[in-house]
Short mmCIF file of C-alpha atoms and ligand atoms in Angstrom, two decimals:
data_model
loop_
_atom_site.label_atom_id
_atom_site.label_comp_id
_atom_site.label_asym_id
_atom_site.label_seq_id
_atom_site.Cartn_x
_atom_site.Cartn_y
_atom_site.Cartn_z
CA UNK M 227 -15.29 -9.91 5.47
CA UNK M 228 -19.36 -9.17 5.51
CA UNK M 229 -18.81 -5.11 5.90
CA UNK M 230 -16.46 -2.18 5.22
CA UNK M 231 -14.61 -0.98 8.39
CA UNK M 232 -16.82 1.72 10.09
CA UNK M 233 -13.88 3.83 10.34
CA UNK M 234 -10.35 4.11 8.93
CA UNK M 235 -7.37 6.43 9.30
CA UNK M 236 -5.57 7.29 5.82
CA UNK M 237 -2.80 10.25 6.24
CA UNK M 238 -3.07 10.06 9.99
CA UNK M 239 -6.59 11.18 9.24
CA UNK M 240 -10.13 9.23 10.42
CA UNK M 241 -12.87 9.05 7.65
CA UNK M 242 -16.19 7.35 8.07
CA UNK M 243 -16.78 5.03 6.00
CA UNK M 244 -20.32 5.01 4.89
CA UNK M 245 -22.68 4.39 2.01
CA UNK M 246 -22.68 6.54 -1.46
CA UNK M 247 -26.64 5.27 -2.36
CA UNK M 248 -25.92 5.13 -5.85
CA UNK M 249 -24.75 1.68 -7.58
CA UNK M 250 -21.32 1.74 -9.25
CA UNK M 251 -20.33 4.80 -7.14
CA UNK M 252 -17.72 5.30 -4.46
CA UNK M 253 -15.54 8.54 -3.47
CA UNK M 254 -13.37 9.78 -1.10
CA UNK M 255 -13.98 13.45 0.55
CA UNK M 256 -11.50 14.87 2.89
CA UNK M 257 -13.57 18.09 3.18
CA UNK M 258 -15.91 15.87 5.54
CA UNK M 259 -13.15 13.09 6.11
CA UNK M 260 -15.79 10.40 4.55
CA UNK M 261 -14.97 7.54 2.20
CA UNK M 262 -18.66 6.55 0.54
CA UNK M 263 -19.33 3.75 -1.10
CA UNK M 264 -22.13 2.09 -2.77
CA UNK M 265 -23.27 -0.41 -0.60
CA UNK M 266 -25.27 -2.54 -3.22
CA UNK M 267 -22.20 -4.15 -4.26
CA UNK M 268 -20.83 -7.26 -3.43
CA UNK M 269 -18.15 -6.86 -0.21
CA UNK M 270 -15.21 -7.95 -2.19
CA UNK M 271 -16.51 -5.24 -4.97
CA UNK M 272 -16.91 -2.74 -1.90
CA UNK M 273 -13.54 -3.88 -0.50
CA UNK M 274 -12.30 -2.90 -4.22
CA UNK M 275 -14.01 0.66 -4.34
CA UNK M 276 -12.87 1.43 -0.84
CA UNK M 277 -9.22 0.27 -1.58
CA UNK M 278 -9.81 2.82 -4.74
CA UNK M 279 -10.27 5.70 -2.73
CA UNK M 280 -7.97 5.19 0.10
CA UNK M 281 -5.17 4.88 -2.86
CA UNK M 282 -6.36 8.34 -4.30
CA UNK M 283 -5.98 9.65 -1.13
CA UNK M 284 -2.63 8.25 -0.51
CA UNK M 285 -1.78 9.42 -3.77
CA UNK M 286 -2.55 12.83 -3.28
CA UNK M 287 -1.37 13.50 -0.15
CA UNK M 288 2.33 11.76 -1.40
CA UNK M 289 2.22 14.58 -3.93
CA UNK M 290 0.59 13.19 -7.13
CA UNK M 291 -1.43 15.45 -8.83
CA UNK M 292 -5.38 15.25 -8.81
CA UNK M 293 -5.33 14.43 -12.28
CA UNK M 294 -2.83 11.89 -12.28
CA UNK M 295 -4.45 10.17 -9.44
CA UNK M 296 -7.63 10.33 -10.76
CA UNK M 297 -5.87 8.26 -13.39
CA UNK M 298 -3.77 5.89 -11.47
CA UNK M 299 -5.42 5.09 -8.25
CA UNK M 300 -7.53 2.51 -9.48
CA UNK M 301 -4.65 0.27 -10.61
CA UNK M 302 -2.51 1.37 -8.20
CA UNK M 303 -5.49 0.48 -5.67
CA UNK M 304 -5.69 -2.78 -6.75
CA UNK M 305 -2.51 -3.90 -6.33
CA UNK M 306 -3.19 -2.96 -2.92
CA UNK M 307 -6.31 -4.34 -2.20
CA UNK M 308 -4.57 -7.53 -2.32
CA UNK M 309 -1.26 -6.48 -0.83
CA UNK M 310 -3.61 -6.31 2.18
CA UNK M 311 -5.31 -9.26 1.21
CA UNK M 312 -2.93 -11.56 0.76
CA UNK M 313 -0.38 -10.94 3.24
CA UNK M 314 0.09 -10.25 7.08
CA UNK M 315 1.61 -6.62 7.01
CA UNK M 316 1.82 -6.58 10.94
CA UNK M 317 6.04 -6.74 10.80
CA UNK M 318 4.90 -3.01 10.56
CA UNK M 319 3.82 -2.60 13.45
CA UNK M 320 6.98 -4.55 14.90
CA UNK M 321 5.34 -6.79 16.51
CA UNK M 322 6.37 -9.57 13.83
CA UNK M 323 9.28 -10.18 11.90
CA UNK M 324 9.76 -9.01 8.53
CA UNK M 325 8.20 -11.89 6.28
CA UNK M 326 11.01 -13.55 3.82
CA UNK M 327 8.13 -13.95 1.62
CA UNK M 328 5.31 -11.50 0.11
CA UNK M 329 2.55 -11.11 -2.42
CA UNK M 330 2.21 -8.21 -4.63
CA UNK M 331 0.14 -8.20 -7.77
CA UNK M 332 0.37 -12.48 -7.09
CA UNK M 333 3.96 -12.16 -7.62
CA UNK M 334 6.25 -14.18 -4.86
CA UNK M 335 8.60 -11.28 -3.75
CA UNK M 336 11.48 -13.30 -1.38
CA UNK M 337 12.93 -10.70 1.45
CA UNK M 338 16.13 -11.37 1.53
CA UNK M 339 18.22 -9.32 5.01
CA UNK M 340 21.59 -9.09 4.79
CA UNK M 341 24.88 -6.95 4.91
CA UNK M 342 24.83 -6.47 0.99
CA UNK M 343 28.41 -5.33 -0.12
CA UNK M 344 26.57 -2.96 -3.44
CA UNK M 345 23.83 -1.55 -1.15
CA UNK M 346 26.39 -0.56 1.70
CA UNK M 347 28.81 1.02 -1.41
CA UNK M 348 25.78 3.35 -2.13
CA UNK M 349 24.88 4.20 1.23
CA UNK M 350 21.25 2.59 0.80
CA UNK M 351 18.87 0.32 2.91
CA UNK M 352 17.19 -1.65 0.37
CA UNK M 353 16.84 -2.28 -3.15
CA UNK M 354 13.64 -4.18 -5.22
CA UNK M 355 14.95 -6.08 -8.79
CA UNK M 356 11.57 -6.68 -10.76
CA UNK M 357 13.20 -9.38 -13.08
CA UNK M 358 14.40 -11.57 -10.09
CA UNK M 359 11.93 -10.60 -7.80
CA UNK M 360 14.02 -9.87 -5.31
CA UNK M 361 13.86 -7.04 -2.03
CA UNK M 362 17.29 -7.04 -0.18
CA UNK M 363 17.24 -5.22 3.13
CA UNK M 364 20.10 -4.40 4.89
CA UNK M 365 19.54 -6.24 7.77
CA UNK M 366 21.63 -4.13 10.18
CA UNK M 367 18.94 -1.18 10.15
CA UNK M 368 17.01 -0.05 13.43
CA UNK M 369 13.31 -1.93 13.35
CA UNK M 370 11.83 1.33 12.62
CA UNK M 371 13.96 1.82 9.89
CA UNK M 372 13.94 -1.30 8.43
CA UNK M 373 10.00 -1.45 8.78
CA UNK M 374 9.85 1.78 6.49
CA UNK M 375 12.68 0.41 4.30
CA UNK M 376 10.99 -2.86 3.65
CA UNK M 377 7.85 -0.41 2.72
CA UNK M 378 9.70 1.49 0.62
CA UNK M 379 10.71 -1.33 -1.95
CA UNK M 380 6.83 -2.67 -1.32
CA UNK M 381 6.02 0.70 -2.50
CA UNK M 382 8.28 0.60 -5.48
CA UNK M 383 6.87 -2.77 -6.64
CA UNK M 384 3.31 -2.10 -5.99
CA UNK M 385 4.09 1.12 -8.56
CA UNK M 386 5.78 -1.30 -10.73
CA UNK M 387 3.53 -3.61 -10.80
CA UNK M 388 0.16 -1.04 -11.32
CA UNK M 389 1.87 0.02 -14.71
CA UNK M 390 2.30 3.32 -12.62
CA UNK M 391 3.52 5.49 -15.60
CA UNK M 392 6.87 6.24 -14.61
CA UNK M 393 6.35 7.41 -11.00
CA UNK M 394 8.45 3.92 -9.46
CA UNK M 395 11.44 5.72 -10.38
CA UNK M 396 10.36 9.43 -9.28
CA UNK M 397 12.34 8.67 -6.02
CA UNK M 398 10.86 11.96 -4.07
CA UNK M 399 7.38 10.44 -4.56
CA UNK M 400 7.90 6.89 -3.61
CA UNK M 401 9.37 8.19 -0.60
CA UNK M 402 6.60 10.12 0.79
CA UNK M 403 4.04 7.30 -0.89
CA UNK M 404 6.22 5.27 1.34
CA UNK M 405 5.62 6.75 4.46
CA UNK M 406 1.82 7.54 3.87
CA UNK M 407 1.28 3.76 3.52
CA UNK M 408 3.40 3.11 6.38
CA UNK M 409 1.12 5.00 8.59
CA UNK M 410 -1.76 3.63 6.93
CA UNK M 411 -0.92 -0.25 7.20
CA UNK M 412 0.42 1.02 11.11
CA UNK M 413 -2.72 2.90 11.94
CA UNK M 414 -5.23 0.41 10.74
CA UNK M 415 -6.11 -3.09 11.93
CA UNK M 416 -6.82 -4.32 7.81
CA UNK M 417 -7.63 -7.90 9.09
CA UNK M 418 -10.95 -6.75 8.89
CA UNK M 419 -10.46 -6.34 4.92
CA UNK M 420 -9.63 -9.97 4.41
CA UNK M 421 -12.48 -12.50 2.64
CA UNK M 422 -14.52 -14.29 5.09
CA UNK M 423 -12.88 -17.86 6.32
CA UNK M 424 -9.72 -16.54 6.59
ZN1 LIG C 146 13.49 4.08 -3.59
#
């Protein structure tokens, strides 16, 4: 990666992407739908800042607070930057497989699809343990579903793993986080994002 995307689409939304002209400065402005950042930094820096303030966005929109994003979207971001980084989130846009393997935070997360007997007892579609690193899916969900499912526990771990405060367990949030990063990893092609060579 030599450049930031031109353009991007966060919340089904298209922002420009384009230069804030002061170092150590990047923000996000949905009153003009522009992402700015300083463009004196070095691109994985940029790629940081940008990842920043697509995260406070996401944040927002899924319900957080300004002031609680303002406070979590930088480690929240992150873990996100190299979500995107280090894995191939296509499966979302079902034109792969769901991986049995992904990165988050550098932790090995195994998939694991089945027709799990506890899940099925409590009417759910997935589950994330943190200890075991573990996602179970149950894999006799509609793509679709499963694709938002499997993004659901992502979202969960990625909250987990950000030292989130408590907001991996405030289930009405990770559910609409979930779906707002959906959209984003479906509506973007994030390839661009990852370090040169690869
Ligand atoms: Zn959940």
């Amino acid at each position: 990666m030599t450049e930031l995307p031109k353009k991007i689409i966060v919340n089904r939304i298209p922002y420009s992407v384009c230069n804030s002209n002061d170092p150590y400065s990047y923000e996000a402005d949905p009153g003009v739908q522009e992402i700015r950042v300083t463009q004196e930094a070095a691109p994985a820096r940029k790629r940081q800042y940008f990842m920043w303030e697509v995260t406070h966005l996401l944040l927002v929109s899924a319900g957080m607070s300004q002031k609680e994003a303002d406070r979590y979207h930088a480690g929240v971001g992150s873990v996100l930057n190299r979500l995107v980084i280090d894995n191939d989130m296509d499966f979302v846009k079902g034109r792969k497989p769901v991986p049995s393997m992904i990165w988050i935070n550098g932790l090995p997360y195994t998939i694991q699809q089945d027709i799990f007997k506890e899940l099925q007892d409590e009417d759910l579609g997935g589950r994330v343990t943190y200890d075991t690193l573990y996602i179970q899916i149950m894999e006799d969900l509609k793509p679709e579903i499963k694709s938002y499912v499997v993004v659901h526990e992502i979202t969960h771990a990625v909250l987990f793993e950000a030292n989130a405060g408590n907001y991996d367990s405030k289930e009405t949030f990770v559910e609409a986080l979930a779906w707002q990063l959906l959209y984003f990893l479906q509506d973007n092609d994030l390839s661009i994002l990852k370090p040169e060579g690869e």
